[in-house]
Coordinates of C-alpha atoms and ligand atoms in Angstrom, one line a residue:
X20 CA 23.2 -19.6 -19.5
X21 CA 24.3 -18.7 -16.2
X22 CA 22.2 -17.2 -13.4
X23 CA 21.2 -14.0 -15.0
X24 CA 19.5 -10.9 -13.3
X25 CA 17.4 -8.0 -15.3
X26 CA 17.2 -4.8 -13.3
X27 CA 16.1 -1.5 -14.6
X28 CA 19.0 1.1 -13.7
X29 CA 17.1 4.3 -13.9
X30 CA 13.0 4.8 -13.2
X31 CA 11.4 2.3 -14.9
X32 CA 10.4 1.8 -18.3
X33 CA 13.9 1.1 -19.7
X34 CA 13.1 -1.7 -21.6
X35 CA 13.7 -4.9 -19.1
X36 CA 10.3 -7.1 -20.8
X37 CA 11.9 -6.7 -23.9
X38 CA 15.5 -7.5 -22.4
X39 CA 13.8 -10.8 -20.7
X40 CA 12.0 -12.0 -23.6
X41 CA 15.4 -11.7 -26.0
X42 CA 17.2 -13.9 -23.1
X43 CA 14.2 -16.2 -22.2
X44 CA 14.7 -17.9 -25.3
X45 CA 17.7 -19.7 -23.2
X46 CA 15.9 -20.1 -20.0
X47 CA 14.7 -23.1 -18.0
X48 CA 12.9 -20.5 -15.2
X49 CA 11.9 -17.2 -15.8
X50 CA 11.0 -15.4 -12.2
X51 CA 9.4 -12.0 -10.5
X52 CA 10.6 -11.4 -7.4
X53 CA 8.8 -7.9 -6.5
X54 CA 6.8 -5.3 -7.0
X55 CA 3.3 -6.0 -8.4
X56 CA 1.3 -4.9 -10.9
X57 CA 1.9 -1.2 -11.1
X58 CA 4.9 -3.0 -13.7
X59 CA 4.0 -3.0 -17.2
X60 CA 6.4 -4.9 -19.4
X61 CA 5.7 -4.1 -23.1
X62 CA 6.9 -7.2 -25.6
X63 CA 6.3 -7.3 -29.1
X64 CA 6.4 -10.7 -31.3
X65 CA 5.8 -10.3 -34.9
X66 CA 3.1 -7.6 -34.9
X67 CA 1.6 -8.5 -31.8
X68 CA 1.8 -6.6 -28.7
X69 CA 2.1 -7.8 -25.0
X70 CA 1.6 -5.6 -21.8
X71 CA 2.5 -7.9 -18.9
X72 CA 1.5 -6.4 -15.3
X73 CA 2.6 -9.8 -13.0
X74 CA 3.7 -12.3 -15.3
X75 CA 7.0 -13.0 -15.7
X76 CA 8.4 -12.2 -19.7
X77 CA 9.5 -15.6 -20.3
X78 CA 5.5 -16.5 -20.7
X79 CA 5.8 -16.0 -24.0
X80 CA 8.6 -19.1 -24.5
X81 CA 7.0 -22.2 -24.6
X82 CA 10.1 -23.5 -23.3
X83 CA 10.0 -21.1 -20.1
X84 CA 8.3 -22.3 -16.6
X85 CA 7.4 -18.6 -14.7
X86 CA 7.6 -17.8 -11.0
X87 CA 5.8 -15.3 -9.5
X88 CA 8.1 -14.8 -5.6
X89 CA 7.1 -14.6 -2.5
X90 CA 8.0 -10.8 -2.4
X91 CA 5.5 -9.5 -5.2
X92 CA 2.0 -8.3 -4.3
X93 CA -1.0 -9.6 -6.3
X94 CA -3.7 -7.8 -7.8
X95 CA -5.7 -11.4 -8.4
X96 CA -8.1 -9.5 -10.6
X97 CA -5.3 -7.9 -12.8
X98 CA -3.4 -11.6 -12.6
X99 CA -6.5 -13.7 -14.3
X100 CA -7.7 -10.8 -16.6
X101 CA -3.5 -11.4 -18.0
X102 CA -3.9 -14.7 -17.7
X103 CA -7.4 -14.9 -20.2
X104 CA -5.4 -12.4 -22.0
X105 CA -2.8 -14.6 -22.8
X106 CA -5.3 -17.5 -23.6
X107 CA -7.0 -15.8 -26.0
X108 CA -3.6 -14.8 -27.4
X109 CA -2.8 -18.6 -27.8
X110 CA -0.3 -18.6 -25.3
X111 CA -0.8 -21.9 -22.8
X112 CA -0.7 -21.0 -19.2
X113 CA -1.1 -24.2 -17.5
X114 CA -0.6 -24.7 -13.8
X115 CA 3.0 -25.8 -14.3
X116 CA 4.1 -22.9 -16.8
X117 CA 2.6 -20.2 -14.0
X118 CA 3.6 -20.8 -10.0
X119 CA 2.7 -18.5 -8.1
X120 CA 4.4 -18.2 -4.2
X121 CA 2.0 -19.1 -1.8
X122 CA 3.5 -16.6 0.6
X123 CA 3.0 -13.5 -2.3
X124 CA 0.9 -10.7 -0.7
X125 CA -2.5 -10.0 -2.1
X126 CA -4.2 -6.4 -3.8
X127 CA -7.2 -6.0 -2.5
X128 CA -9.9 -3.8 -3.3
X129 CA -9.2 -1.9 -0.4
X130 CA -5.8 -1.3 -1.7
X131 CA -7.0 0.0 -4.8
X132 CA -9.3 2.5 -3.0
X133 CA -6.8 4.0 -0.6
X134 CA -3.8 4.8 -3.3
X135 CA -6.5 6.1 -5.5
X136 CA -7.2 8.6 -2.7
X137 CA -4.1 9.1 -1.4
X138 CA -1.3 8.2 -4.2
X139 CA -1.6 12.1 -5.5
X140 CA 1.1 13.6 -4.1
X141 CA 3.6 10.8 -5.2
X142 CA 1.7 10.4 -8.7
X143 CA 1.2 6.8 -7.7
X144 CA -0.1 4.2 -10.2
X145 CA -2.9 3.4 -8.6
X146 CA -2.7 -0.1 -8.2
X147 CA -3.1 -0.3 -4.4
X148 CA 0.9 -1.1 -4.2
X149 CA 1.8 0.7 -1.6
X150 CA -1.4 0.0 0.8
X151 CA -0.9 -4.1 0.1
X152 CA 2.4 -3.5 1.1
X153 CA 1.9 -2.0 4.4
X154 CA -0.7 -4.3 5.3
X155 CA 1.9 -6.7 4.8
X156 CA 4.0 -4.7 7.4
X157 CA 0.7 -4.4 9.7
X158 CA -0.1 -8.0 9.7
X159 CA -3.3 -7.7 8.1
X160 CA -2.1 -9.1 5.2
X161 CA -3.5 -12.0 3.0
X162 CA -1.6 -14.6 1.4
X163 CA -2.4 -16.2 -1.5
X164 CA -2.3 -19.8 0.3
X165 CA -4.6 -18.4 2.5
X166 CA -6.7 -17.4 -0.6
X167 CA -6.9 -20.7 -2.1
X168 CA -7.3 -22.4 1.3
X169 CA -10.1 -20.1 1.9
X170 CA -8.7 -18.8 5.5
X171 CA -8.6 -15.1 4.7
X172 CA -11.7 -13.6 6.2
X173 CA -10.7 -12.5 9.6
X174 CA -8.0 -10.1 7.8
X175 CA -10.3 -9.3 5.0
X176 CA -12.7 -7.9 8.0
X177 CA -9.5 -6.4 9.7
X178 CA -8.7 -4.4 5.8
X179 CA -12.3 -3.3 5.8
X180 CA -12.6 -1.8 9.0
X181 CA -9.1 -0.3 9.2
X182 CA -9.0 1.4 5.7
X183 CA -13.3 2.2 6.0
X184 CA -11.9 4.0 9.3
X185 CA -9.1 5.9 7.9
X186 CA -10.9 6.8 4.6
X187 CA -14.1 8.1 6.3
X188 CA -12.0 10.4 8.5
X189 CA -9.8 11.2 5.7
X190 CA -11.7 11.5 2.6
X191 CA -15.1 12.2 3.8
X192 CA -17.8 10.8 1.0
X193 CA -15.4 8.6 -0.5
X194 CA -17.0 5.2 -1.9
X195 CA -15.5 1.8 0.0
X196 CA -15.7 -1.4 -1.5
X197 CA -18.4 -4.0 -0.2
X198 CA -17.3 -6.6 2.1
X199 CA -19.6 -9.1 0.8
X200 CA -19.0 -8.4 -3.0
X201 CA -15.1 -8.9 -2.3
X202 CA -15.2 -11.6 -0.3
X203 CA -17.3 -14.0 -3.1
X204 CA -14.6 -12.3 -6.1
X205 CA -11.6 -13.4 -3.5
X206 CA -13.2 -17.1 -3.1
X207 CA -13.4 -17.3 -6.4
X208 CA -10.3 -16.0 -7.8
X209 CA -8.6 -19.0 -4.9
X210 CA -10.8 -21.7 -6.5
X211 CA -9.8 -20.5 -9.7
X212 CA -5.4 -19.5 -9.1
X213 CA -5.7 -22.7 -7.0
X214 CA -3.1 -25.4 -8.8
X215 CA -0.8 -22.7 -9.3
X216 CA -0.4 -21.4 -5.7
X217 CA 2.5 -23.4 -3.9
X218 CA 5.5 -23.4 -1.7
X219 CA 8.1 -21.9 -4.6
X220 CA 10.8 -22.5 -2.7
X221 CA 11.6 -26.4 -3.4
X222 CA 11.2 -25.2 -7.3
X223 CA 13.7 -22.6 -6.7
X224 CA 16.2 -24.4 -4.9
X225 CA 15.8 -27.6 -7.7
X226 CA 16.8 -25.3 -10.1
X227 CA 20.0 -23.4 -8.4
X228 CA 21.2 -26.8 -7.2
X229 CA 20.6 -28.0 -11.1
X230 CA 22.3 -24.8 -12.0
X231 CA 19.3 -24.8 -14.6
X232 CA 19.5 -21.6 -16.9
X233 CA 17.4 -18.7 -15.1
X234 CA 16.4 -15.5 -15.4
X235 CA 15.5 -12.8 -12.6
X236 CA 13.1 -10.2 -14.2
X237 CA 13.2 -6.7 -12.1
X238 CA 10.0 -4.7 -12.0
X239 CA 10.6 -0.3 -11.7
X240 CA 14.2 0.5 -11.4
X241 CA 17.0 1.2 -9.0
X242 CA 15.8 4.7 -8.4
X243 CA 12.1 3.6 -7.3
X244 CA 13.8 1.3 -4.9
X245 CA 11.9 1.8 -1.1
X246 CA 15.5 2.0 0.7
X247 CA 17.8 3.4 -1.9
X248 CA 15.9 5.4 -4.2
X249 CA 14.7 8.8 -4.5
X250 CA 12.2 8.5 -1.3
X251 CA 9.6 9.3 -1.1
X252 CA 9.2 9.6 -4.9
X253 CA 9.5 5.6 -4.7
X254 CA 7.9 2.5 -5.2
X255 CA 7.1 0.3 -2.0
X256 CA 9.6 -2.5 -2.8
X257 CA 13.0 -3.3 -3.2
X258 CA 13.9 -3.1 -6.2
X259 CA 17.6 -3.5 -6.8
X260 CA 19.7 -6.8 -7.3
X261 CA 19.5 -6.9 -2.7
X262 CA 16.4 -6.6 -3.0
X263 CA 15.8 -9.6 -5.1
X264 CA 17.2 -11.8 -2.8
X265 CA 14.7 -11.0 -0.2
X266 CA 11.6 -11.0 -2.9
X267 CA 12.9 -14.9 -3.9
X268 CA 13.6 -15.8 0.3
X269 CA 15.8 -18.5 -1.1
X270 CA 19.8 -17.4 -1.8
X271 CA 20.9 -17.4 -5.7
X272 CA 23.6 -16.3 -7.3
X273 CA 23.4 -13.9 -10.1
X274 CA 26.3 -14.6 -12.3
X275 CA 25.4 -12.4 -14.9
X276 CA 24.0 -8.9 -13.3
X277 CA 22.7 -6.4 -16.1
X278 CA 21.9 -3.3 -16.1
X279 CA 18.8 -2.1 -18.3
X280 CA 19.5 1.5 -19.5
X281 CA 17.7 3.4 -21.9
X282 CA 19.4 5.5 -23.9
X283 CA 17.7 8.6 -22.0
X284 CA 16.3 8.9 -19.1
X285 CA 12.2 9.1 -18.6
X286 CA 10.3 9.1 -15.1
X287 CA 6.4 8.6 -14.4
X288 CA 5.1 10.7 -11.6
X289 CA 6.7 13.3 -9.5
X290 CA 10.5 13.8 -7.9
X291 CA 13.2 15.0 -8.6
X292 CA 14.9 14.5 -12.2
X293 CA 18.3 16.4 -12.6
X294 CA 18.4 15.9 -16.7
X295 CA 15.0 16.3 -17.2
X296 CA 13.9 18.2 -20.8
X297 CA 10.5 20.8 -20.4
X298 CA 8.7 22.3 -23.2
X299 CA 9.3 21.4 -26.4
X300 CA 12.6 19.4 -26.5
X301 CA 11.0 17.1 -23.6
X302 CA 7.7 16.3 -26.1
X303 CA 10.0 16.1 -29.1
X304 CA 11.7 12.9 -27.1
X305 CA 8.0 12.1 -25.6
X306 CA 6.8 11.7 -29.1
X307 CA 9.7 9.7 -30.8
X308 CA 10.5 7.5 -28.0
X309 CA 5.8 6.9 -27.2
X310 CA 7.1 7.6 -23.6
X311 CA 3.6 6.9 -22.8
X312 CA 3.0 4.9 -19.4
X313 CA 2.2 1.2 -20.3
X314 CA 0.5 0.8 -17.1
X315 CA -1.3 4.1 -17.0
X316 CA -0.9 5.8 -20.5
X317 CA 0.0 8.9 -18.7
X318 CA 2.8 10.7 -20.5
X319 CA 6.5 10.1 -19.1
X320 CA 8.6 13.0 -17.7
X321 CA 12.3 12.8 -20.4
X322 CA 15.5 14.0 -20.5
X323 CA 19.3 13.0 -21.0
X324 CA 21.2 10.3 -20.0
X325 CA 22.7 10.9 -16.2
X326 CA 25.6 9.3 -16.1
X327 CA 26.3 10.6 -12.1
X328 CA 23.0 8.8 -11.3
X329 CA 24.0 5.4 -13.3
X330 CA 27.5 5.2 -12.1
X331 CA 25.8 4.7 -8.2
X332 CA 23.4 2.6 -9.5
X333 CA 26.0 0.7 -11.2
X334 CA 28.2 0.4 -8.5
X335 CA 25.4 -0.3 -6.0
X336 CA 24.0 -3.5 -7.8
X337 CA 27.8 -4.6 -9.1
X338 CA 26.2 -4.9 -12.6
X339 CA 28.3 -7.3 -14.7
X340 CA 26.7 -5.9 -17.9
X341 CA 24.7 -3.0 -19.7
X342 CA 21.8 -3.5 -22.2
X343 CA 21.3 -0.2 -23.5
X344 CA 18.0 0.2 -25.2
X345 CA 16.1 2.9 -27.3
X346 CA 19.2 4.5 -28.8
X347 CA 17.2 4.4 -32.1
X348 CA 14.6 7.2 -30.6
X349 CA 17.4 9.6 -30.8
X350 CA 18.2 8.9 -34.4
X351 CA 17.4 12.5 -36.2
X352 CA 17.2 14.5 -33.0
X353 CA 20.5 16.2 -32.9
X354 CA 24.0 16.4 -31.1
X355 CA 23.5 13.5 -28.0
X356 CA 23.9 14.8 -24.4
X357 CA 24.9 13.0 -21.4
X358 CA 25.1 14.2 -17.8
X359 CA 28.5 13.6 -16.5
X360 CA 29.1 15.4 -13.3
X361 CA 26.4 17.4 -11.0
X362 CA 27.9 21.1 -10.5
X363 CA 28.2 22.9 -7.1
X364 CA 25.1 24.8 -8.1
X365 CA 22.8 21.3 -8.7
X366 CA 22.9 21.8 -12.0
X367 CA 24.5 19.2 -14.0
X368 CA 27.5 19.5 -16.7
X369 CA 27.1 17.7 -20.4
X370 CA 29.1 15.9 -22.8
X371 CA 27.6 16.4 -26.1
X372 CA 28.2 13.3 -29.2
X373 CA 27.9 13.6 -32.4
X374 CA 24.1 12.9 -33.7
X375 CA 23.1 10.5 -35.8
X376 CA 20.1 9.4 -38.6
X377 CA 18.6 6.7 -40.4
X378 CA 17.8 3.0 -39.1
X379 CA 19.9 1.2 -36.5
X380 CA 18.0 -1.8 -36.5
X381 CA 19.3 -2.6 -40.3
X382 CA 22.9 -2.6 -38.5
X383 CA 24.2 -6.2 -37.7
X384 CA 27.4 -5.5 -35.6
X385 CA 28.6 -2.5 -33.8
X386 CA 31.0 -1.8 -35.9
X387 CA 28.2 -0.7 -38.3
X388 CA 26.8 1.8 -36.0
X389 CA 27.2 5.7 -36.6
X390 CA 30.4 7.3 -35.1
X391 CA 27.6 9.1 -31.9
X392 CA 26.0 5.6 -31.4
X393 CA 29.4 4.0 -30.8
X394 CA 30.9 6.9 -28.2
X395 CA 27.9 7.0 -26.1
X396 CA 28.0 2.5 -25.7
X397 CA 32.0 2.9 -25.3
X398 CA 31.7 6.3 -22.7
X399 CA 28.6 3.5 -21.4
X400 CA 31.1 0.4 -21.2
X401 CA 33.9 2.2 -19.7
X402 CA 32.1 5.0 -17.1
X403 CA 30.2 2.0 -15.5
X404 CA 32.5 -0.6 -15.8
X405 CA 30.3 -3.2 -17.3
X406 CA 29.9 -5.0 -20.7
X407 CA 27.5 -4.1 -23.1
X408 CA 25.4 -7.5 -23.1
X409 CA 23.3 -6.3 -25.4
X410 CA 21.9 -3.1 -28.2
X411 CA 17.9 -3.1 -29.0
X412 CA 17.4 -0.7 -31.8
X413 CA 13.8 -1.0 -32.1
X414 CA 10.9 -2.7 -29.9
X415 CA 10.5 -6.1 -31.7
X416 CA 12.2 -9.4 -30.5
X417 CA 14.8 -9.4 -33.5
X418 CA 15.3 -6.0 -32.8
X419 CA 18.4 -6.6 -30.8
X420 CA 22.0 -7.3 -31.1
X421 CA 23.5 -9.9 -28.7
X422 CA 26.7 -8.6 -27.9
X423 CA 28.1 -10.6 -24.9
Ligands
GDP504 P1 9.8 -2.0 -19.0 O1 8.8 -1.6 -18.0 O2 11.2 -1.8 -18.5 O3 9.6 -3.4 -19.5 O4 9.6 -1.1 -20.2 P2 8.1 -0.7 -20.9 O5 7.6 -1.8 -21.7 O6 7.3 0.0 -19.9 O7 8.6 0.5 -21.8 C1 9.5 0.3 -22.8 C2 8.9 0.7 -24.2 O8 9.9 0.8 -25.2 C3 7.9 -0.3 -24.7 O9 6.9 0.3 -25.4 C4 8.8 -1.2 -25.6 O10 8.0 -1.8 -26.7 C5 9.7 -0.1 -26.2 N1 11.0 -0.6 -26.5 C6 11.9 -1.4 -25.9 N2 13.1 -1.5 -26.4 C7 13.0 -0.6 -27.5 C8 14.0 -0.1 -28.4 O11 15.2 -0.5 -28.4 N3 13.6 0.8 -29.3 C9 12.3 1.3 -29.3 N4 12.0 2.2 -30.2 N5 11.4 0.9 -28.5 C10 11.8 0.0 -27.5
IMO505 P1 8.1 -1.0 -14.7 O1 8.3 -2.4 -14.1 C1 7.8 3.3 -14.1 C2 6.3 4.7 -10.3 C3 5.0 5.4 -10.3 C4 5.2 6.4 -9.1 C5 6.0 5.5 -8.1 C6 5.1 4.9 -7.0 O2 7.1 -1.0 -15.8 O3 9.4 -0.3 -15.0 P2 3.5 2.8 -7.1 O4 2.2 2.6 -7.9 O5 4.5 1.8 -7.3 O6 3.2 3.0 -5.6 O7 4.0 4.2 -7.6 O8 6.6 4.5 -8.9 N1 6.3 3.3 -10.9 C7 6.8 3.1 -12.1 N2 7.3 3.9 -13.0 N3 7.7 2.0 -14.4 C8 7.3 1.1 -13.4 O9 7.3 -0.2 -13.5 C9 6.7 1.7 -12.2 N4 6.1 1.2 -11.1 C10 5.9 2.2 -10.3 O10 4.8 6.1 -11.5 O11 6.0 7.5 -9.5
MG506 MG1 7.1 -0.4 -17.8

């Protein structure tokens, strides 16, 4: 398997932990390079259902080691409640099937606090993202080697007093965590993450000079990106296949770059959405496709495909490949509609394909596929110049076909 990226080409949500698990079955390395965990990555194996926030998708292959880069920002709370999660699950998350970067930015409590007051007007997630992210910037940040080393206080003391500062002019009244109460939980959570904190990049650079099989799992989606998205309706890292580079800090080449598009477009929390579907068509997609938030159950904004939006995106990353997911949500929901050009007015102009019912999932080859199914993958294939890697029809592992 070459070197094999997984980026999520609209908002989020398209389907990339289901994309990752399908090609971790082939994979040495399985690694997150940003973002934190305002991700939720939804597997399902048999009848058992997986929401990963940090951890990488490839947990769930006993022949995968996971990498959690230097670029990601952990919520150590959030990390060990997945990782009892996944015990109790049966799934084995030693020390050397988890490494986590010792350079990866830590959540704190204070974090949490201040997007919760503040996050609002951007519809946030609430995880503190944004906050660890510029403490990062301000150099008040904490490491997770300093976490396990026990070297953090002076910048936990610096967090306190700069975010109790801000909040109480800010948000009169608001409740701020106690210093004392985080500082014992961030102790502990070092003793307890300790043998799987390390200097990532000797294991990263083993592996490209091995040309060992890998897989680089994206968190969000190109339009969430910091830089390239649509600011300030963003997330606060890079999220695009140039921005993984800087998450890992040690070069790779992705051979195989794919795309993760879902077969309509959804968005959590506010900005703007040219195709997006209100009233009653919008909940009719809401309710086939559960376009419910796996991070914060809220309910996802949905409408068409945008094809104006995915060709840049496309172009941007230079995605090799597409893995188009969900098409089965629009089985029984009509003609298909996909943006294809934004008018001088900002409204956008359609292409409508034929609709289609029944089960996609009992297909095995394309060939098999309604006539609508296989014009939207071939207007897919040829609009964005990539090759349809692979077609899930339904959320479960073997829900898939593995096209290229
Ligand atoms: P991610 O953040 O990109 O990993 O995506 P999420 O897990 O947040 O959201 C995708 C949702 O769609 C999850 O509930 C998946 O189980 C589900 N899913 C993924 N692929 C398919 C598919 O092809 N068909 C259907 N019906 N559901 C899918
Ligand atoms: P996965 O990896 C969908 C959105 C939030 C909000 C904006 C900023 O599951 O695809 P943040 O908490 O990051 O500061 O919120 O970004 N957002 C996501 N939307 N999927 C995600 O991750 C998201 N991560 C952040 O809803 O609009
Ligand atoms: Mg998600």
């Amino acid at each position: 398997m070459p070197a094999t990226i997984v980026i999520g080409a609209q908002w989020g949500d398209e389907g990339k932990g289901k994309v990752v698990d399908v090609l971790s079955a082939g994979a040495d390395l399985v690694v997150r390079f940003g973002g934190g965990a305002n991700a939720g990555h939804t597997i399902w194996v048999g009848g058992d259902k997986f929401v990963l926030h940090l951890i990488p998708s490839g947990i769930l292959r006993p022949n995968c080691v996971n990498l959690i880069g230097g670029g990601c920002v952990i919520d150590v709370t959030s990390l060990l409640h997945e990782i009892h999660s996944l015990r109790k699950a049966g799934v084995a998350v030693a020390p050397d099937r988890l490494l986590l970067a010792d350079n990866a930015h830590v959540v704190t409590a204070w974090h949490r606090t201040v997007d919760q007051l503040s996050g609002a007007k951007i519809g946030t997630t609430g995880r503190g993202i944004g906050p660890a992210y510029a403490d990062k910037a301000r150099r008040i940040g904490i490491r997770l080697g300093d976490l396990r080393d026990g070297t953090f206080e002076s910048n936990l003391r610096a967090q306190a007093e700069f975010h109790g500062a801000v909040s109480r002019a800010l948000y009169p009244g608001a409740s701020l965590p106690d210093f004392d109460e985080q500082w014992s939980l961030l102790r502990a959570a070092g003793v307890e993450l300790r043998d799987h904190v390390r200097d990532v990049v000797p294991v990263l650079v083993e592996a490209r000079r091995a040309d060992r099989p890998m897989v680089f799992e994206g968190a969000q989606g190109v339009l969430l990106d910091i830089d390239h998205g649509t600011y300030p309706y963003v997330t606060s890292s890079n999220t695009t296949v140039a921005g993984a580079l800087g998450g890992l800090g040690v070069h790779m080449t992705f051979q195989r770059r794919i795309g993760v598009v879902k077969a309509y477009s959804t968005r959590v929390g506010h900005g703007p959405f040219p195709t997006e579907l209100h009233g009653e068509a919008g909940e009719r997609l809401r309710q086939k496709g559960q376009e419910y938030g796996a991070t914060t159950g809220r309910p996802r904004r949905c409408g068409w495909l945008d094809l104006v939006q995915l060709k840049r995106a496309f172009a941007m990353n230079e995605f090799t490949h597409v893995a188009v997911t969900k098409l089965d949500v629009l089985a029984g929901l009509g003609p298909l509609r996909v943006a294809v050009e934004e008018q001088t007015d900002g409204s956008m102009h359609y292409v409508e394909f034929e609709g289609f019912d029944g089960d996609l999932s009992a297909a095995t080859s394309l060939d098999a596929l309604p006539a609508g199914c296989r014009g939207l993958i071939a207007l897919l294939e040829r609009e964005l110049g990539a090759r349809l890697a692979m077609l899930s029809t339904g959320p479960g592992r073997e829900d898939v076909l593995a096209v290229d």
